[in-house]
Amino acid sequence: MAIITLTSDWGLKDHYAGAVKGAILRHLPDVRIVDISHNIPAFDLNQAAFIVRNFYRNFPEGTIHILAINSEAAIETPHTLVVHEGHYFLGADNGIFSLLFDEKPTRIFELDIIQDSDYFTFPARDVFVKAACHIAAGNPIETLGHAKDTVMQKMAFQPVVQGDMIKGKVIYVDNYENVFTNITEKLFKSVVKNSKFAITFRSPNYRISEISQSYKDVGVGDMLALFSTSGYVEIAIREGKACSLLGLKIDQSVMVELL
């Protein structure tokens, strides 16, 4: 059974998700549709990419992922199919694909699909659904459009190592208000090794000097840092809201200093 996932910035109030699901089921009644998130901030490609790159490998190869974030087509942002690691990704080539993968995708196609509608503001329903159902039915992807070599590049801010310090920033806040930085576990361990350190943010008063293994390593209401399952340094408060209580927001600086 084919699997199609939906990730969007539509929210849950409107008809958009339902319209897309209905259009899929009209073509393929037996397909399995999985909602990933529809609460991505409007047009926020960085937040969308963080979510997608942290879920897609958990699905079986052959899964089709519709990425409906800022997905209207333009000359510089054509509708595109990307094939990578056995998965299919459909979206506008607006930079999101370059944020999803650390290496060049396996195959890239610019879609050439005739819409059934005269409206051009709902490509998830009128373009991506047709492409997804075409792939799910086992048809050749080459007939969906023409191959191209690259996708639009949108560079994510990378942490910087300066002397005895890693300078990073907040890139994501989850529903518990746990805060994810762009400092990876791999980078942290390669720089810190066995040295003493302090993770600092906002002011010298906010300091964390150890990496916890779980949230319950500290008392209720205490702050902690750990390596998240997504592979990044995460800042949290046990059974509390780190984002609100610590004043940490997207793009705010976070540093790791060797002592």
GROMACS .gro file of C-alpha atoms in nm:
model
  259
    1MET     CA    1   0.000   0.000   0.000
    2ALA     CA    2   0.138   0.340  -0.100
    3ILE     CA    3   0.201   0.601   0.171
    4ILE     CA    4   0.163   0.976   0.116
    5THR     CA    5   0.257   1.220   0.394
    6LEU     CA    6   0.134   1.578   0.424
    7THR     CA    7   0.336   1.862   0.579
    8SER     CA    8   0.200   2.216   0.551
    9ASP     CA    9   0.150   2.559   0.701
   10TRP     CA   10  -0.228   2.543   0.649
   11GLY     CA   11  -0.324   2.515   1.015
   12LEU     CA   12  -0.624   2.311   1.128
   13LYS     CA   13  -0.906   2.566   1.090
   14ASP     CA   14  -0.953   2.560   0.716
   15HIS     CA   15  -1.052   2.314   0.446
   16TYR     CA   16  -0.712   2.278   0.280
   17ALA     CA   17  -0.597   1.951   0.435
   18GLY     CA   18  -0.936   1.792   0.380
   19ALA     CA   19  -0.945   1.901   0.016
   20VAL     CA   20  -0.604   1.749  -0.052
   21LYS     CA   21  -0.691   1.422   0.121
   22GLY     CA   22  -1.018   1.399  -0.073
   23ALA     CA   23  -0.838   1.461  -0.402
   24ILE     CA   24  -0.589   1.184  -0.324
   25LEU     CA   25  -0.861   0.937  -0.229
   26ARG     CA   26  -1.057   1.009  -0.548
   27HIS     CA   27  -0.756   0.886  -0.745
   28LEU     CA   28  -0.636   0.612  -0.509
   29PRO     CA   29  -0.898   0.500  -0.255
   30ASP     CA   30  -0.661   0.252  -0.091
   31VAL     CA   31  -0.367   0.484  -0.033
   32ARG     CA   32  -0.251   0.552   0.322
   33ILE     CA   33  -0.237   0.926   0.404
   34VAL     CA   34  -0.034   1.040   0.705
   35ASP     CA   35  -0.062   1.392   0.847
   36ILE     CA   36   0.276   1.505   0.977
   37SER     CA   37   0.206   1.867   1.074
   38HIS     CA   38  -0.015   2.148   0.950
   39ASN     CA   39   0.096   2.394   1.218
   40ILE     CA   40   0.424   2.511   1.068
   41PRO     CA   41   0.445   2.893   1.087
   42ALA     CA   42   0.329   3.042   0.757
   43PHE     CA   43   0.598   3.032   0.486
   44ASP     CA   44   0.867   2.918   0.734
   45LEU     CA   45   1.093   2.691   0.530
   46ASN     CA   46   1.347   2.644   0.808
   47GLN     CA   47   1.088   2.511   1.052
   48ALA     CA   48   0.939   2.289   0.783
   49ALA     CA   49   1.278   2.148   0.688
   50PHE     CA   50   1.362   2.071   1.052
   51ILE     CA   51   1.042   1.870   1.086
   52VAL     CA   52   1.074   1.685   0.754
   53ARG     CA   53   1.440   1.591   0.790
   54ASN     CA   54   1.363   1.448   1.135
   55PHE     CA   55   1.075   1.222   1.028
   56TYR     CA   56   1.115   1.100   0.672
   57ARG     CA   57   1.374   0.829   0.736
   58ASN     CA   58   1.129   0.661   0.976
   59PHE     CA   59   0.899   0.584   0.683
   60PRO     CA   60   0.964   0.298   0.441
   61GLU     CA   61   1.139   0.369   0.114
   62GLY     CA   62   0.894   0.459  -0.158
   63THR     CA   63   0.698   0.696   0.066
   64ILE     CA   64   0.579   1.015  -0.107
   65HIS     CA   65   0.604   1.340   0.089
   66ILE     CA   66   0.396   1.644  -0.011
   67LEU     CA   67   0.556   1.964   0.121
   68ALA     CA   68   0.295   2.239   0.105
   69ILE     CA   69   0.484   2.538   0.246
   70ASN     CA   70   0.498   2.853   0.031
   71SER     CA   71   0.430   2.625  -0.264
   72GLU     CA   72   0.297   2.854  -0.536
   73ALA     CA   73   0.503   2.817  -0.851
   74ALA     CA   74   0.699   3.096  -1.017
   75ILE     CA   75   0.970   3.103  -1.282
   76GLU     CA   76   1.236   3.096  -1.012
   77THR     CA   77   1.048   2.849  -0.786
   78PRO     CA   78   0.902   2.579  -1.013
   79HIS     CA   79   0.712   2.281  -0.883
   80THR     CA   80   0.963   2.003  -0.835
   81LEU     CA   81   0.997   1.634  -0.756
   82VAL     CA   82   1.308   1.530  -0.566
   83VAL     CA   83   1.408   1.167  -0.518
   84HIS     CA   84   1.644   1.099  -0.230
   85GLU     CA   85   1.729   0.791  -0.023
   86GLY     CA   86   1.440   0.606  -0.185
   87HIS     CA   87   1.184   0.872  -0.090
   88TYR     CA   88   0.987   1.112  -0.311
   89PHE     CA   89   0.945   1.479  -0.216
   90LEU     CA   90   0.703   1.716  -0.390
   91GLY     CA   91   0.711   2.091  -0.340
   92ALA     CA   92   0.810   2.423  -0.485
   93ASP     CA   93   1.182   2.463  -0.545
   94ASN     CA   94   1.195   2.759  -0.307
   95GLY     CA   95   1.499   2.649  -0.109
   96ILE     CA   96   1.335   2.385   0.108
   97PHE     CA   97   1.507   2.094  -0.066
   98SER     CA   98   1.853   2.237   0.001
   99LEU     CA   99   1.760   2.263   0.370
  100LEU     CA  100   1.641   1.903   0.384
  101PHE     CA  101   1.952   1.720   0.270
  102ASP     CA  102   2.321   1.746   0.349
  103GLU     CA  103   2.415   1.619   0.005
  104LYS     CA  104   2.286   1.654  -0.349
  105PRO     CA  105   1.955   1.467  -0.406
  106THR     CA  106   1.967   1.153  -0.618
  107ARG     CA  107   1.729   1.283  -0.888
  108ILE     CA  108   1.548   1.611  -0.954
  109PHE     CA  109   1.257   1.676  -1.191
  110GLU     CA  110   1.081   2.001  -1.272
  111LEU     CA  111   0.713   1.907  -1.294
  112ASP     CA  112   0.516   1.961  -1.613
  113ILE     CA  113   0.160   1.878  -1.511
  114ILE     CA  114  -0.156   2.016  -1.666
  115GLN     CA  115  -0.393   2.127  -1.392
  116ASP     CA  116  -0.760   2.036  -1.387
  117SER     CA  117  -0.829   2.374  -1.229
  118ASP     CA  118  -0.787   2.728  -1.360
  119TYR     CA  119  -0.676   2.844  -1.015
  120PHE     CA  120  -0.306   2.857  -0.931
  121THR     CA  121  -0.313   2.917  -0.557
  122PHE     CA  122  -0.367   2.557  -0.441
  123PRO     CA  123  -0.086   2.352  -0.599
  124ALA     CA  124  -0.092   2.086  -0.329
  125ARG     CA  125  -0.436   1.980  -0.450
  126ASP     CA  126  -0.407   2.062  -0.820
  127VAL     CA  127  -0.046   1.961  -0.894
  128PHE     CA  128   0.119   1.765  -0.614
  129VAL     CA  129  -0.174   1.526  -0.570
  130LYS     CA  130  -0.162   1.429  -0.938
  131ALA     CA  131   0.213   1.373  -0.918
  132ALA     CA  132   0.188   1.177  -0.593
  133CYS     CA  133  -0.086   0.950  -0.725
  134HIS     CA  134   0.111   0.897  -1.047
  135ILE     CA  135   0.410   0.779  -0.843
  136ALA     CA  136   0.198   0.573  -0.601
  137ALA     CA  137   0.039   0.391  -0.895
  138GLY     CA  138   0.383   0.276  -1.008
  139ASN     CA  139   0.406   0.493  -1.318
  140PRO     CA  140   0.745   0.617  -1.442
  141ILE     CA  141   0.849   0.943  -1.279
  142GLU     CA  142   1.027   1.054  -1.598
  143THR     CA  143   0.690   1.137  -1.756
  144LEU     CA  144   0.611   1.394  -1.484
  145GLY     CA  145   0.856   1.651  -1.616
  146HIS     CA  146   1.213   1.710  -1.721
  147ALA     CA  147   1.524   1.629  -1.522
  148LYS     CA  148   1.745   1.905  -1.387
  149ASP     CA  149   2.076   1.909  -1.204
  150THR     CA  150   2.027   2.132  -0.904
  151VAL     CA  151   1.776   2.280  -0.661
  152MET     CA  152   1.762   2.636  -0.532
  153GLN     CA  153   2.014   2.687  -0.255
  154LYS     CA  154   1.903   2.837   0.074
  155MET     CA  155   2.179   2.825   0.330
  156ALA     CA  156   2.094   2.743   0.689
  157PHE     CA  157   2.302   2.921   0.953
  158GLN     CA  158   2.576   2.687   1.071
  159PRO     CA  159   2.739   2.695   1.416
  160VAL     CA  160   3.085   2.850   1.426
  161VAL     CA  161   3.384   2.732   1.627
  162GLN     CA  162   3.600   3.021   1.745
  163GLY     CA  163   3.888   2.926   1.970
  164ASP     CA  164   3.741   2.763   2.281
  165MET     CA  165   3.383   2.845   2.194
  166ILE     CA  166   3.101   2.714   1.975
  167LYS     CA  167   2.860   2.985   1.865
  168GLY     CA  168   2.520   2.855   1.762
  169LYS     CA  169   2.157   2.960   1.770
  170VAL     CA  170   1.807   2.835   1.840
  171ILE     CA  171   1.649   2.674   1.533
  172TYR     CA  172   1.334   2.507   1.664
  173VAL     CA  173   1.093   2.500   1.959
  174ASP     CA  174   0.870   2.196   2.002
  175ASN     CA  175   0.521   2.168   2.150
  176TYR     CA  176   0.664   2.125   2.501
  177GLU     CA  177   0.869   2.443   2.446
  178ASN     CA  178   1.190   2.245   2.450
  179VAL     CA  179   1.450   2.445   2.261
  180PHE     CA  180   1.667   2.294   1.985
  181THR     CA  181   1.994   2.456   1.884
  182ASN     CA  182   2.184   2.405   1.560
  183ILE     CA  183   2.482   2.266   1.754
  184THR     CA  184   2.498   1.897   1.672
  185GLU     CA  185   2.601   1.626   1.914
  186LYS     CA  186   2.887   1.537   1.679
  187LEU     CA  187   3.023   1.893   1.676
  188PHE     CA  188   2.980   1.933   2.051
  189LYS     CA  189   3.172   1.614   2.129
  190SER     CA  190   3.448   1.693   1.876
  191VAL     CA  191   3.513   2.033   2.036
  192VAL     CA  192   3.442   1.969   2.405
  193LYS     CA  193   3.587   1.617   2.432
  194ASN     CA  194   3.661   1.569   2.803
  195SER     CA  195   3.686   1.937   2.893
  196LYS     CA  196   3.464   2.120   3.136
  197PHE     CA  197   3.218   2.350   2.961
  198ALA     CA  198   2.930   2.590   3.006
  199ILE     CA  199   2.632   2.628   2.775
  200THR     CA  200   2.530   2.994   2.800
  201PHE     CA  201   2.250   3.205   2.655
  202ARG     CA  202   2.094   3.547   2.709
  203SER     CA  203   2.319   3.635   3.005
  204PRO     CA  204   2.593   3.476   3.219
  205ASN     CA  205   2.322   3.388   3.472
  206TYR     CA  206   2.193   3.118   3.239
  207ARG     CA  207   2.456   2.846   3.246
  208ILE     CA  208   2.437   2.468   3.208
  209SER     CA  209   2.756   2.275   3.279
  210GLU     CA  210   2.663   1.915   3.205
  211ILE     CA  211   2.478   1.707   2.951
  212SER     CA  212   2.188   1.508   3.096
  213GLN     CA  213   2.080   1.170   2.967
  214SER     CA  214   1.708   1.233   3.028
  215TYR     CA  215   1.473   1.502   3.151
  216LYS     CA  216   1.442   1.326   3.487
  217ASP     CA  217   1.811   1.369   3.563
  218VAL     CA  218   1.721   1.704   3.722
  219GLY     CA  219   1.452   1.818   3.960
  220VAL     CA  220   1.112   1.942   3.848
  221GLY     CA  221   1.148   2.300   3.727
  222ASP     CA  222   1.524   2.280   3.679
  223MET     CA  223   1.684   2.353   3.342
  224LEU     CA  224   1.901   2.102   3.160
  225ALA     CA  225   2.076   2.030   2.832
  226LEU     CA  226   2.078   1.699   2.651
  227PHE     CA  227   2.138   1.551   2.308
  228SER     CA  228   1.798   1.524   2.143
  229THR     CA  229   1.687   1.228   1.935
  230SER     CA  230   1.726   1.458   1.632
  231GLY     CA  231   2.100   1.487   1.702
  232TYR     CA  232   2.115   1.845   1.833
  233VAL     CA  233   2.192   2.007   2.167
  234GLU     CA  234   1.855   2.069   2.331
  235ILE     CA  235   1.778   2.302   2.622
  236ALA     CA  236   1.478   2.217   2.837
  237ILE     CA  237   1.314   2.258   3.176
  238ARG     CA  238   1.187   1.942   3.341
  239GLU     CA  239   0.808   1.955   3.322
  240GLY     CA  240   0.833   2.322   3.230
  241LYS     CA  241   0.846   2.550   2.927
  242ALA     CA  242   1.204   2.644   2.849
  243CYS     CA  243   1.115   2.879   2.563
  244SER     CA  244   0.889   3.098   2.775
  245LEU     CA  245   1.064   3.072   3.110
  246LEU     CA  246   1.417   3.120   2.976
  247GLY     CA  247   1.323   3.373   2.710
  248LEU     CA  248   1.474   3.165   2.430
  249LYS     CA  249   1.336   3.232   2.084
  250ILE     CA  250   1.416   3.128   1.728
  251ASP     CA  251   1.752   3.270   1.609
  252GLN     CA  252   1.867   3.360   1.960
  253SER     CA  253   2.235   3.292   2.028
  254VAL     CA  254   2.351   2.991   2.229
  255MET     CA  255   2.717   2.934   2.310
  256VAL     CA  256   2.929   2.649   2.440
  257GLU     CA  257   3.239   2.775   2.620
  258LEU     CA  258   3.530   2.556   2.729
  259LEU     CA  259   3.639   2.627   3.085
   0.00000   0.00000   0.00000
